[in-house]
Amino acid sequence: MDDNKLYNALLKSQDERRQFERDRGEAKAEDGFRKERPYAGSDRDKPNWTRLEHDRNEYPPTVYDSSMSLGLISNPNPWSREQLRERKIIYSGMPDKEVMDAYRELRIQLRNRAGEGNFTVMFSSLGSGSGGLLTAFNLAASFGLDSHSSALLVDCDPYSNELEGLVSAPMEYGVTDFVGDRSLTIKSIIYPSGVERLSVIPAGTQASSAVELFSAVRMRELITELKARYPDRCIVLNAPPFRENTEGRILERFADQIVFGVPFGEVTGEIIADSVDALGSEKFSGLIFQE
């Protein structure tokens, strides 16, 4: 090979090498050391890992996201739509849209009044006898229908056993048992309801001493702990009929808002006004007219 060809081949080889090093990001003196090396995600350094897709239920989120985290609340035996309809429990897509919209409006009004964060609503019927629990249950269920919030129904009416027919899980201990027995934990009195994002706590078995138990310090500790567990939780306290029992006046101290139920054809305007006056609290938020 003559000298010219050898020289040209050498130049070509050097140019190719220089171009290759530039592509790799190697800084050369003639570049003024201003060229940066490629970042770790460049084509020359392909990652040696493979992305794996996992089931959300198998690996719960580690960062709190209400729409995901709240969906993981235990509900091992959910009610079917037919079962919900039989029990007159509201559900998304139910045929009676007017009833569903009424509970949605209640949810909106109560949340707007409460502002940010969780809160506690006490519900008590102004009628005689039982019959208010279903309304309290559906009020709590309306908050559970929102994927960004959850609800807890705390039944504080030990004189009624209606809750057993509304939940899909067997229940044993409740509020009065927990307050009266310090060996019980909160976990032992919370049960899945059969409705998504709604848990329940039954009233318990110690009805005769309910007034004293609701006045105890441990009752306040229970409500405080329940409110602290989830930042997007609405707690509904179902109190015995307000006009016939003293428990409602005791439970009022644990509520941020109070709603009275008005059974159709059973309560007059005068009774409503007297009950609100007897309550004597700015926590009163409104009335729910029950058919």
PDB file of C-alpha atoms in Angstrom:
ATOM      1  CA  MET A   1       0.000   0.000   0.000  1.00  0.00           C
ATOM      2  CA  ASP A   2       1.476   3.387  -0.978  1.00  0.00           C
ATOM      3  CA  ASP A   3       1.942   6.159   1.532  1.00  0.00           C
ATOM      4  CA  ASN A   4      -1.104   8.196   0.352  1.00  0.00           C
ATOM      5  CA  LYS A   5      -3.475   5.273   0.716  1.00  0.00           C
ATOM      6  CA  LEU A   6      -2.027   4.394   4.106  1.00  0.00           C
ATOM      7  CA  TYR A   7      -2.373   8.000   5.275  1.00  0.00           C
ATOM      8  CA  ASN A   8      -5.969   8.241   4.066  1.00  0.00           C
ATOM      9  CA  ALA A   9      -6.892   4.950   5.720  1.00  0.00           C
ATOM     10  CA  LEU A  10      -5.341   6.171   8.994  1.00  0.00           C
ATOM     11  CA  LEU A  11      -7.325   9.420   8.862  1.00  0.00           C
ATOM     12  CA  LYS A  12     -10.514   7.514   8.171  1.00  0.00           C
ATOM     13  CA  SER A  13      -9.853   5.168  11.079  1.00  0.00           C
ATOM     14  CA  GLN A  14      -9.195   8.080  13.441  1.00  0.00           C
ATOM     15  CA  ASP A  15     -12.331   9.900  12.298  1.00  0.00           C
ATOM     16  CA  GLU A  16     -14.433   6.807  12.830  1.00  0.00           C
ATOM     17  CA  ARG A  17     -12.942   6.262  16.305  1.00  0.00           C
ATOM     18  CA  ARG A  18     -13.477   9.928  17.237  1.00  0.00           C
ATOM     19  CA  GLN A  19     -17.089   9.754  16.051  1.00  0.00           C
ATOM     20  CA  PHE A  20     -17.660   6.550  18.039  1.00  0.00           C
ATOM     21  CA  GLU A  21     -16.281   8.124  21.217  1.00  0.00           C
ATOM     22  CA  ARG A  22     -18.437  11.208  20.702  1.00  0.00           C
ATOM     23  CA  ASP A  23     -21.497   8.962  20.396  1.00  0.00           C
ATOM     24  CA  ARG A  24     -20.515   7.290  23.641  1.00  0.00           C
ATOM     25  CA  GLY A  25     -20.141  10.664  25.298  1.00  0.00           C
ATOM     26  CA  GLU A  26     -16.416  10.428  26.003  1.00  0.00           C
ATOM     27  CA  ALA A  27     -14.994  13.913  26.581  1.00  0.00           C
ATOM     28  CA  LYS A  28     -12.016  14.741  24.348  1.00  0.00           C
ATOM     29  CA  ALA A  29      -9.584  17.570  24.571  1.00  0.00           C
ATOM     30  CA  GLU A  30     -10.701  18.974  21.213  1.00  0.00           C
ATOM     31  CA  ASP A  31     -14.267  19.087  22.520  1.00  0.00           C
ATOM     32  CA  GLY A  32     -13.216  21.375  25.366  1.00  0.00           C
ATOM     33  CA  PHE A  33     -14.479  18.740  27.876  1.00  0.00           C
ATOM     34  CA  ARG A  34     -17.979  20.163  27.538  1.00  0.00           C
ATOM     35  CA  LYS A  35     -19.749  17.097  26.293  1.00  0.00           C
ATOM     36  CA  GLU A  36     -21.608  15.178  29.021  1.00  0.00           C
ATOM     37  CA  ARG A  37     -21.731  11.449  29.286  1.00  0.00           C
ATOM     38  CA  PRO A  38     -25.071   9.904  28.390  1.00  0.00           C
ATOM     39  CA  TYR A  39     -27.466   9.407  31.334  1.00  0.00           C
ATOM     40  CA  ALA A  40     -28.131   5.944  32.702  1.00  0.00           C
ATOM     41  CA  GLY A  41     -31.232   5.442  30.571  1.00  0.00           C
ATOM     42  CA  SER A  42     -29.463   5.900  27.226  1.00  0.00           C
ATOM     43  CA  ASP A  43     -29.495   3.350  24.447  1.00  0.00           C
ATOM     44  CA  ARG A  44     -25.959   2.201  25.122  1.00  0.00           C
ATOM     45  CA  ASP A  45     -26.794   1.048  28.647  1.00  0.00           C
ATOM     46  CA  LYS A  46     -30.051  -0.873  28.414  1.00  0.00           C
ATOM     47  CA  PRO A  47     -31.570  -1.748  31.822  1.00  0.00           C
ATOM     48  CA  ASN A  48     -31.238  -5.374  32.824  1.00  0.00           C
ATOM     49  CA  TRP A  49     -34.546  -5.463  34.717  1.00  0.00           C
ATOM     50  CA  THR A  50     -38.034  -6.491  33.650  1.00  0.00           C
ATOM     51  CA  ARG A  51     -41.193  -4.757  34.801  1.00  0.00           C
ATOM     52  CA  LEU A  52     -43.635  -7.068  36.549  1.00  0.00           C
ATOM     53  CA  GLU A  53     -47.342  -6.289  36.780  1.00  0.00           C
ATOM     54  CA  HIS A  54     -48.847  -7.255  40.142  1.00  0.00           C
ATOM     55  CA  ASP A  55     -52.418  -7.564  41.285  1.00  0.00           C
ATOM     56  CA  ARG A  56     -53.391  -4.549  43.431  1.00  0.00           C
ATOM     57  CA  ASN A  57     -55.128  -6.806  45.956  1.00  0.00           C
ATOM     58  CA  GLU A  58     -52.018  -8.964  46.342  1.00  0.00           C
ATOM     59  CA  TYR A  59     -49.737  -6.003  46.986  1.00  0.00           C
ATOM     60  CA  PRO A  60     -51.627  -3.202  48.785  1.00  0.00           C
ATOM     61  CA  PRO A  61     -50.446   0.364  48.065  1.00  0.00           C
ATOM     62  CA  THR A  62     -47.774   1.710  50.383  1.00  0.00           C
ATOM     63  CA  VAL A  63     -48.731   5.345  49.762  1.00  0.00           C
ATOM     64  CA  TYR A  64     -52.191   6.333  50.977  1.00  0.00           C
ATOM     65  CA  ASP A  65     -54.598   6.781  48.076  1.00  0.00           C
ATOM     66  CA  SER A  66     -58.216   6.940  49.203  1.00  0.00           C
ATOM     67  CA  SER A  67     -59.601   5.497  45.967  1.00  0.00           C
ATOM     68  CA  MET A  68     -57.294   2.447  46.305  1.00  0.00           C
ATOM     69  CA  SER A  69     -56.687   2.042  50.029  1.00  0.00           C
ATOM     70  CA  LEU A  70     -60.331   2.307  51.035  1.00  0.00           C
ATOM     71  CA  GLY A  71     -61.267  -0.315  48.463  1.00  0.00           C
ATOM     72  CA  LEU A  72     -59.171  -2.807  50.442  1.00  0.00           C
ATOM     73  CA  ILE A  73     -61.449  -2.614  53.505  1.00  0.00           C
ATOM     74  CA  SER A  74     -62.509  -6.167  54.277  1.00  0.00           C
ATOM     75  CA  ASN A  75     -65.844  -7.233  52.800  1.00  0.00           C
ATOM     76  CA  PRO A  76     -65.617 -11.036  52.516  1.00  0.00           C
ATOM     77  CA  ASN A  77     -69.318 -11.676  51.960  1.00  0.00           C
ATOM     78  CA  PRO A  78     -70.773  -8.812  49.884  1.00  0.00           C
ATOM     79  CA  TRP A  79     -74.519  -8.597  49.372  1.00  0.00           C
ATOM     80  CA  SER A  80     -75.832  -9.130  45.848  1.00  0.00           C
ATOM     81  CA  ARG A  81     -78.116  -6.514  44.308  1.00  0.00           C
ATOM     82  CA  GLU A  82     -81.093  -8.769  44.944  1.00  0.00           C
ATOM     83  CA  GLN A  83     -80.151  -9.115  48.606  1.00  0.00           C
ATOM     84  CA  LEU A  84     -79.653  -5.364  48.946  1.00  0.00           C
ATOM     85  CA  ARG A  85     -83.038  -4.730  47.374  1.00  0.00           C
ATOM     86  CA  GLU A  86     -84.720  -7.199  49.752  1.00  0.00           C
ATOM     87  CA  ARG A  87     -83.244  -5.341  52.736  1.00  0.00           C
ATOM     88  CA  LYS A  88     -84.035  -1.896  51.291  1.00  0.00           C
ATOM     89  CA  ILE A  89     -80.351  -0.973  51.309  1.00  0.00           C
ATOM     90  CA  ILE A  90     -79.337   1.620  48.732  1.00  0.00           C
ATOM     91  CA  TYR A  91     -76.841   0.750  45.985  1.00  0.00           C
ATOM     92  CA  SER A  92     -75.491   2.372  42.859  1.00  0.00           C
ATOM     93  CA  GLY A  93     -77.768   1.792  39.874  1.00  0.00           C
ATOM     94  CA  MET A  94     -80.854   0.943  41.951  1.00  0.00           C
ATOM     95  CA  PRO A  95     -84.186   1.332  40.104  1.00  0.00           C
ATOM     96  CA  ASP A  96     -85.567   3.939  42.522  1.00  0.00           C
ATOM     97  CA  LYS A  97     -83.341   6.817  41.465  1.00  0.00           C
ATOM     98  CA  GLU A  98     -85.207   9.353  43.608  1.00  0.00           C
ATOM     99  CA  VAL A  99     -84.271   7.543  46.808  1.00  0.00           C
ATOM    100  CA  MET A 100     -80.654   7.232  45.690  1.00  0.00           C
ATOM    101  CA  ASP A 101     -80.480  10.916  44.778  1.00  0.00           C
ATOM    102  CA  ALA A 102     -81.988  11.886  48.140  1.00  0.00           C
ATOM    103  CA  TYR A 103     -79.193  10.100  50.025  1.00  0.00           C
ATOM    104  CA  ARG A 104     -76.588  11.565  47.689  1.00  0.00           C
ATOM    105  CA  GLU A 105     -77.905  15.033  48.475  1.00  0.00           C
ATOM    106  CA  LEU A 106     -77.734  14.281  52.198  1.00  0.00           C
ATOM    107  CA  ARG A 107     -74.131  13.160  51.788  1.00  0.00           C
ATOM    108  CA  ILE A 108     -73.240  16.345  49.907  1.00  0.00           C
ATOM    109  CA  GLN A 109     -74.912  18.642  52.431  1.00  0.00           C
ATOM    110  CA  LEU A 110     -73.331  16.946  55.455  1.00  0.00           C
ATOM    111  CA  ARG A 111     -69.876  16.910  53.890  1.00  0.00           C
ATOM    112  CA  ASN A 112     -70.128  20.560  52.858  1.00  0.00           C
ATOM    113  CA  ARG A 113     -71.076  21.476  56.390  1.00  0.00           C
ATOM    114  CA  ALA A 114     -68.235  19.395  57.850  1.00  0.00           C
ATOM    115  CA  GLY A 115     -65.483  20.706  55.580  1.00  0.00           C
ATOM    116  CA  GLU A 116     -62.263  18.743  55.059  1.00  0.00           C
ATOM    117  CA  GLY A 117     -61.433  15.537  56.897  1.00  0.00           C
ATOM    118  CA  ASN A 118     -63.580  12.975  58.658  1.00  0.00           C
ATOM    119  CA  PHE A 119     -66.527  13.718  60.913  1.00  0.00           C
ATOM    120  CA  THR A 120     -69.222  12.103  63.048  1.00  0.00           C
ATOM    121  CA  VAL A 121     -72.970  12.335  62.459  1.00  0.00           C
ATOM    122  CA  MET A 122     -75.499  11.268  65.086  1.00  0.00           C
ATOM    123  CA  PHE A 123     -78.862  10.093  63.781  1.00  0.00           C
ATOM    124  CA  SER A 124     -81.875   9.708  66.051  1.00  0.00           C
ATOM    125  CA  SER A 125     -85.535   9.210  65.204  1.00  0.00           C
ATOM    126  CA  LEU A 126     -88.190  11.470  66.695  1.00  0.00           C
ATOM    127  CA  GLY A 127     -90.746   8.684  66.382  1.00  0.00           C
ATOM    128  CA  SER A 128     -91.768   6.133  68.970  1.00  0.00           C
ATOM    129  CA  GLY A 129     -90.166   2.712  69.090  1.00  0.00           C
ATOM    130  CA  SER A 130     -87.537   1.418  66.658  1.00  0.00           C
ATOM    131  CA  GLY A 131     -87.353   2.009  62.920  1.00  0.00           C
ATOM    132  CA  GLY A 132     -84.521   4.494  62.518  1.00  0.00           C
ATOM    133  CA  LEU A 133     -81.652   2.084  62.023  1.00  0.00           C
ATOM    134  CA  LEU A 134     -82.300   1.448  58.311  1.00  0.00           C
ATOM    135  CA  THR A 135     -82.103   5.189  57.625  1.00  0.00           C
ATOM    136  CA  ALA A 136     -78.849   5.456  59.596  1.00  0.00           C
ATOM    137  CA  PHE A 137     -77.475   2.418  57.755  1.00  0.00           C
ATOM    138  CA  ASN A 138     -78.338   3.876  54.339  1.00  0.00           C
ATOM    139  CA  LEU A 139     -76.892   7.237  55.330  1.00  0.00           C
ATOM    140  CA  ALA A 140     -73.604   5.494  56.122  1.00  0.00           C
ATOM    141  CA  ALA A 141     -73.855   3.422  52.926  1.00  0.00           C
ATOM    142  CA  SER A 142     -74.168   6.624  50.880  1.00  0.00           C
ATOM    143  CA  PHE A 143     -70.690   7.655  52.033  1.00  0.00           C
ATOM    144  CA  GLY A 144     -69.384   4.186  51.188  1.00  0.00           C
ATOM    145  CA  LEU A 145     -70.634   4.616  47.615  1.00  0.00           C
ATOM    146  CA  ASP A 146     -68.036   7.358  47.156  1.00  0.00           C
ATOM    147  CA  SER A 147     -64.754   5.614  46.238  1.00  0.00           C
ATOM    148  CA  HIS A 148     -62.772   8.371  47.991  1.00  0.00           C
ATOM    149  CA  SER A 149     -64.405   7.934  51.388  1.00  0.00           C
ATOM    150  CA  SER A 150     -65.467   5.181  53.755  1.00  0.00           C
ATOM    151  CA  ALA A 151     -68.090   4.906  56.454  1.00  0.00           C
ATOM    152  CA  LEU A 152     -68.519   3.281  59.823  1.00  0.00           C
ATOM    153  CA  LEU A 153     -71.934   2.747  61.365  1.00  0.00           C
ATOM    154  CA  VAL A 154     -71.781   2.590  65.149  1.00  0.00           C
ATOM    155  CA  ASP A 155     -75.094   1.282  66.456  1.00  0.00           C
ATOM    156  CA  CYS A 156     -75.707   2.833  69.865  1.00  0.00           C
ATOM    157  CA  ASP A 157     -79.270   1.559  70.229  1.00  0.00           C
ATOM    158  CA  PRO A 158     -78.972  -1.516  72.487  1.00  0.00           C
ATOM    159  CA  TYR A 159     -82.765  -1.902  72.581  1.00  0.00           C
ATOM    160  CA  SER A 160     -83.018  -2.992  68.942  1.00  0.00           C
ATOM    161  CA  ASN A 161     -81.549  -5.962  67.053  1.00  0.00           C
ATOM    162  CA  GLU A 162     -82.341  -4.688  63.534  1.00  0.00           C
ATOM    163  CA  LEU A 163     -78.677  -4.518  62.556  1.00  0.00           C
ATOM    164  CA  GLU A 164     -78.377  -8.300  62.444  1.00  0.00           C
ATOM    165  CA  GLY A 165     -80.696  -8.407  59.439  1.00  0.00           C
ATOM    166  CA  LEU A 166     -78.740  -5.755  57.513  1.00  0.00           C
ATOM    167  CA  VAL A 167     -75.194  -7.138  57.664  1.00  0.00           C
ATOM    168  CA  SER A 168     -73.772 -10.230  55.994  1.00  0.00           C
ATOM    169  CA  ALA A 169     -71.406 -11.273  58.796  1.00  0.00           C
ATOM    170  CA  PRO A 170     -72.194 -12.783  62.207  1.00  0.00           C
ATOM    171  CA  MET A 171     -71.594 -10.356  65.068  1.00  0.00           C
ATOM    172  CA  GLU A 172     -70.803 -10.935  68.715  1.00  0.00           C
ATOM    173  CA  TYR A 173     -69.364  -8.049  70.739  1.00  0.00           C
ATOM    174  CA  GLY A 174     -70.334  -4.393  70.397  1.00  0.00           C
ATOM    175  CA  VAL A 175     -70.024  -0.908  71.847  1.00  0.00           C
ATOM    176  CA  THR A 176     -71.347  -1.613  75.345  1.00  0.00           C
ATOM    177  CA  ASP A 177     -69.232  -4.772  75.613  1.00  0.00           C
ATOM    178  CA  PHE A 178     -66.074  -2.871  74.600  1.00  0.00           C
ATOM    179  CA  VAL A 179     -66.671  -0.024  77.062  1.00  0.00           C
ATOM    180  CA  GLY A 180     -67.460  -2.423  79.897  1.00  0.00           C
ATOM    181  CA  ASP A 181     -64.603  -4.875  79.251  1.00  0.00           C
ATOM    182  CA  ARG A 182     -61.084  -3.463  78.823  1.00  0.00           C
ATOM    183  CA  SER A 183     -59.782  -6.807  77.586  1.00  0.00           C
ATOM    184  CA  LEU A 184     -61.645  -6.307  74.290  1.00  0.00           C
ATOM    185  CA  THR A 185     -59.914  -4.553  71.397  1.00  0.00           C
ATOM    186  CA  ILE A 186     -61.476  -2.274  68.797  1.00  0.00           C
ATOM    187  CA  LYS A 187     -60.701  -4.848  66.131  1.00  0.00           C
ATOM    188  CA  SER A 188     -62.892  -7.374  67.947  1.00  0.00           C
ATOM    189  CA  ILE A 189     -66.030  -5.227  67.609  1.00  0.00           C
ATOM    190  CA  ILE A 190     -65.740  -4.019  63.968  1.00  0.00           C
ATOM    191  CA  TYR A 191     -67.459  -6.167  61.347  1.00  0.00           C
ATOM    192  CA  PRO A 192     -67.868  -6.037  57.558  1.00  0.00           C
ATOM    193  CA  SER A 193     -71.355  -5.022  56.516  1.00  0.00           C
ATOM    194  CA  GLY A 194     -71.744  -6.633  53.107  1.00  0.00           C
ATOM    195  CA  VAL A 195     -71.650  -3.152  51.551  1.00  0.00           C
ATOM    196  CA  GLU A 196     -68.409  -1.906  50.007  1.00  0.00           C
ATOM    197  CA  ARG A 197     -66.370   0.532  52.132  1.00  0.00           C
ATOM    198  CA  LEU A 198     -68.870   0.300  54.999  1.00  0.00           C
ATOM    199  CA  SER A 199     -68.044  -1.338  58.333  1.00  0.00           C
ATOM    200  CA  VAL A 200     -70.306  -1.661  61.359  1.00  0.00           C
ATOM    201  CA  ILE A 201     -70.084  -1.880  65.121  1.00  0.00           C
ATOM    202  CA  PRO A 202     -73.149  -3.384  66.860  1.00  0.00           C
ATOM    203  CA  ALA A 203     -74.611  -1.951  70.044  1.00  0.00           C
ATOM    204  CA  GLY A 204     -73.532  -4.859  72.234  1.00  0.00           C
ATOM    205  CA  THR A 205     -75.248  -6.944  74.848  1.00  0.00           C
ATOM    206  CA  GLN A 206     -75.289  -4.710  77.947  1.00  0.00           C
ATOM    207  CA  ALA A 207     -78.473  -2.724  77.350  1.00  0.00           C
ATOM    208  CA  SER A 208     -79.370  -2.232  81.002  1.00  0.00           C
ATOM    209  CA  SER A 209     -76.247  -0.180  81.725  1.00  0.00           C
ATOM    210  CA  ALA A 210     -76.006   1.632  78.366  1.00  0.00           C
ATOM    211  CA  VAL A 211     -76.496   5.116  79.859  1.00  0.00           C
ATOM    212  CA  GLU A 212     -73.578   4.728  82.269  1.00  0.00           C
ATOM    213  CA  LEU A 213     -71.378   3.071  79.648  1.00  0.00           C
ATOM    214  CA  PHE A 214     -71.965   5.811  77.058  1.00  0.00           C
ATOM    215  CA  SER A 215     -70.928   8.343  79.716  1.00  0.00           C
ATOM    216  CA  ALA A 216     -67.647   6.549  80.459  1.00  0.00           C
ATOM    217  CA  VAL A 217     -64.195   7.822  79.500  1.00  0.00           C
ATOM    218  CA  ARG A 218     -63.572   4.643  77.507  1.00  0.00           C
ATOM    219  CA  MET A 219     -66.489   5.556  75.227  1.00  0.00           C
ATOM    220  CA  ARG A 220     -64.815   8.841  74.374  1.00  0.00           C
ATOM    221  CA  GLU A 221     -61.556   7.002  73.769  1.00  0.00           C
ATOM    222  CA  LEU A 222     -63.363   4.640  71.398  1.00  0.00           C
ATOM    223  CA  ILE A 223     -64.832   7.430  69.250  1.00  0.00           C
ATOM    224  CA  THR A 224     -61.500   9.300  69.199  1.00  0.00           C
ATOM    225  CA  GLU A 225     -59.657   6.194  67.998  1.00  0.00           C
ATOM    226  CA  LEU A 226     -62.279   5.394  65.372  1.00  0.00           C
ATOM    227  CA  LYS A 227     -62.012   8.897  63.906  1.00  0.00           C
ATOM    228  CA  ALA A 228     -58.225   8.675  63.763  1.00  0.00           C
ATOM    229  CA  ARG A 229     -58.086   5.402  61.815  1.00  0.00           C
ATOM    230  CA  TYR A 230     -59.028   6.782  58.395  1.00  0.00           C
ATOM    231  CA  PRO A 231     -58.681  10.414  57.257  1.00  0.00           C
ATOM    232  CA  ASP A 232     -61.644  10.091  54.861  1.00  0.00           C
ATOM    233  CA  ARG A 233     -64.107   8.272  57.081  1.00  0.00           C
ATOM    234  CA  CYS A 234     -67.613   9.336  58.048  1.00  0.00           C
ATOM    235  CA  ILE A 235     -68.877   7.848  61.299  1.00  0.00           C
ATOM    236  CA  VAL A 236     -72.633   7.536  61.763  1.00  0.00           C
ATOM    237  CA  LEU A 237     -73.849   7.045  65.327  1.00  0.00           C
ATOM    238  CA  ASN A 238     -77.308   5.508  65.470  1.00  0.00           C
ATOM    239  CA  ALA A 239     -78.898   6.674  68.722  1.00  0.00           C
ATOM    240  CA  PRO A 240     -82.155   5.399  70.284  1.00  0.00           C
ATOM    241  CA  PRO A 241     -85.307   7.483  69.649  1.00  0.00           C
ATOM    242  CA  PHE A 242     -84.511  10.947  70.992  1.00  0.00           C
ATOM    243  CA  ARG A 243     -87.815  11.686  72.711  1.00  0.00           C
ATOM    244  CA  GLU A 244     -88.057   8.366  74.567  1.00  0.00           C
ATOM    245  CA  ASN A 245     -84.496   7.853  75.797  1.00  0.00           C
ATOM    246  CA  THR A 246     -81.690   9.818  77.419  1.00  0.00           C
ATOM    247  CA  GLU A 247     -78.922   8.168  75.413  1.00  0.00           C
ATOM    248  CA  GLY A 248     -79.270  10.676  72.569  1.00  0.00           C
ATOM    249  CA  ARG A 249     -78.385  13.595  74.830  1.00  0.00           C
ATOM    250  CA  ILE A 250     -75.330  11.700  76.088  1.00  0.00           C
ATOM    251  CA  LEU A 251     -74.142  10.653  72.624  1.00  0.00           C
ATOM    252  CA  GLU A 252     -74.538  14.214  71.322  1.00  0.00           C
ATOM    253  CA  ARG A 253     -71.166  15.121  72.833  1.00  0.00           C
ATOM    254  CA  PHE A 254     -69.397  12.729  70.446  1.00  0.00           C
ATOM    255  CA  ALA A 255     -71.037  14.073  67.276  1.00  0.00           C
ATOM    256  CA  ASP A 256     -69.971  16.880  64.976  1.00  0.00           C
ATOM    257  CA  GLN A 257     -73.444  17.022  63.408  1.00  0.00           C
ATOM    258  CA  ILE A 258     -76.886  15.796  64.457  1.00  0.00           C
ATOM    259  CA  VAL A 259     -79.745  14.733  62.195  1.00  0.00           C
ATOM    260  CA  PHE A 260     -83.258  13.806  63.321  1.00  0.00           C
ATOM    261  CA  GLY A 261     -85.483  11.293  61.557  1.00  0.00           C
ATOM    262  CA  VAL A 262     -89.136  12.199  61.104  1.00  0.00           C
ATOM    263  CA  PRO A 263     -91.428   9.183  60.506  1.00  0.00           C
ATOM    264  CA  PHE A 264     -94.272   9.976  58.107  1.00  0.00           C
ATOM    265  CA  GLY A 265     -97.539  10.867  59.843  1.00  0.00           C
ATOM    266  CA  GLU A 266     -96.140  10.311  63.326  1.00  0.00           C
ATOM    267  CA  VAL A 267     -94.492  13.581  64.268  1.00  0.00           C
ATOM    268  CA  THR A 268     -95.949  17.085  64.278  1.00  0.00           C
ATOM    269  CA  GLY A 269     -94.156  20.369  63.671  1.00  0.00           C
ATOM    270  CA  GLU A 270     -94.492  21.200  67.349  1.00  0.00           C
ATOM    271  CA  ILE A 271     -92.726  17.969  68.344  1.00  0.00           C
ATOM    272  CA  ILE A 272     -89.891  18.746  65.932  1.00  0.00           C
ATOM    273  CA  ALA A 273     -89.469  22.271  67.330  1.00  0.00           C
ATOM    274  CA  ASP A 274     -89.547  21.028  70.925  1.00  0.00           C
ATOM    275  CA  SER A 275     -86.956  18.331  70.153  1.00  0.00           C
ATOM    276  CA  VAL A 276     -84.574  20.817  68.548  1.00  0.00           C
ATOM    277  CA  ASP A 277     -84.987  23.132  71.531  1.00  0.00           C
ATOM    278  CA  ALA A 278     -84.380  20.243  73.942  1.00  0.00           C
ATOM    279  CA  LEU A 279     -81.217  19.354  72.059  1.00  0.00           C
ATOM    280  CA  GLY A 280     -79.949  22.879  72.635  1.00  0.00           C
ATOM    281  CA  SER A 281     -76.991  22.457  70.316  1.00  0.00           C
ATOM    282  CA  GLU A 282     -75.609  24.243  67.254  1.00  0.00           C
ATOM    283  CA  LYS A 283     -74.695  20.806  65.925  1.00  0.00           C
ATOM    284  CA  PHE A 284     -78.223  20.259  64.601  1.00  0.00           C
ATOM    285  CA  SER A 285     -77.946  19.891  60.811  1.00  0.00           C
ATOM    286  CA  GLY A 286     -81.435  18.977  59.611  1.00  0.00           C
ATOM    287  CA  LEU A 287     -84.218  16.455  59.262  1.00  0.00           C
ATOM    288  CA  ILE A 288     -84.702  13.246  57.267  1.00  0.00           C
ATOM    289  CA  PHE A 289     -88.330  12.513  56.510  1.00  0.00           C
ATOM    290  CA  GLN A 290     -88.915   8.763  56.612  1.00  0.00           C
ATOM    291  CA  GLU A 291     -91.714   6.997  54.765  1.00  0.00           C
TER     292      GLU A 291
END
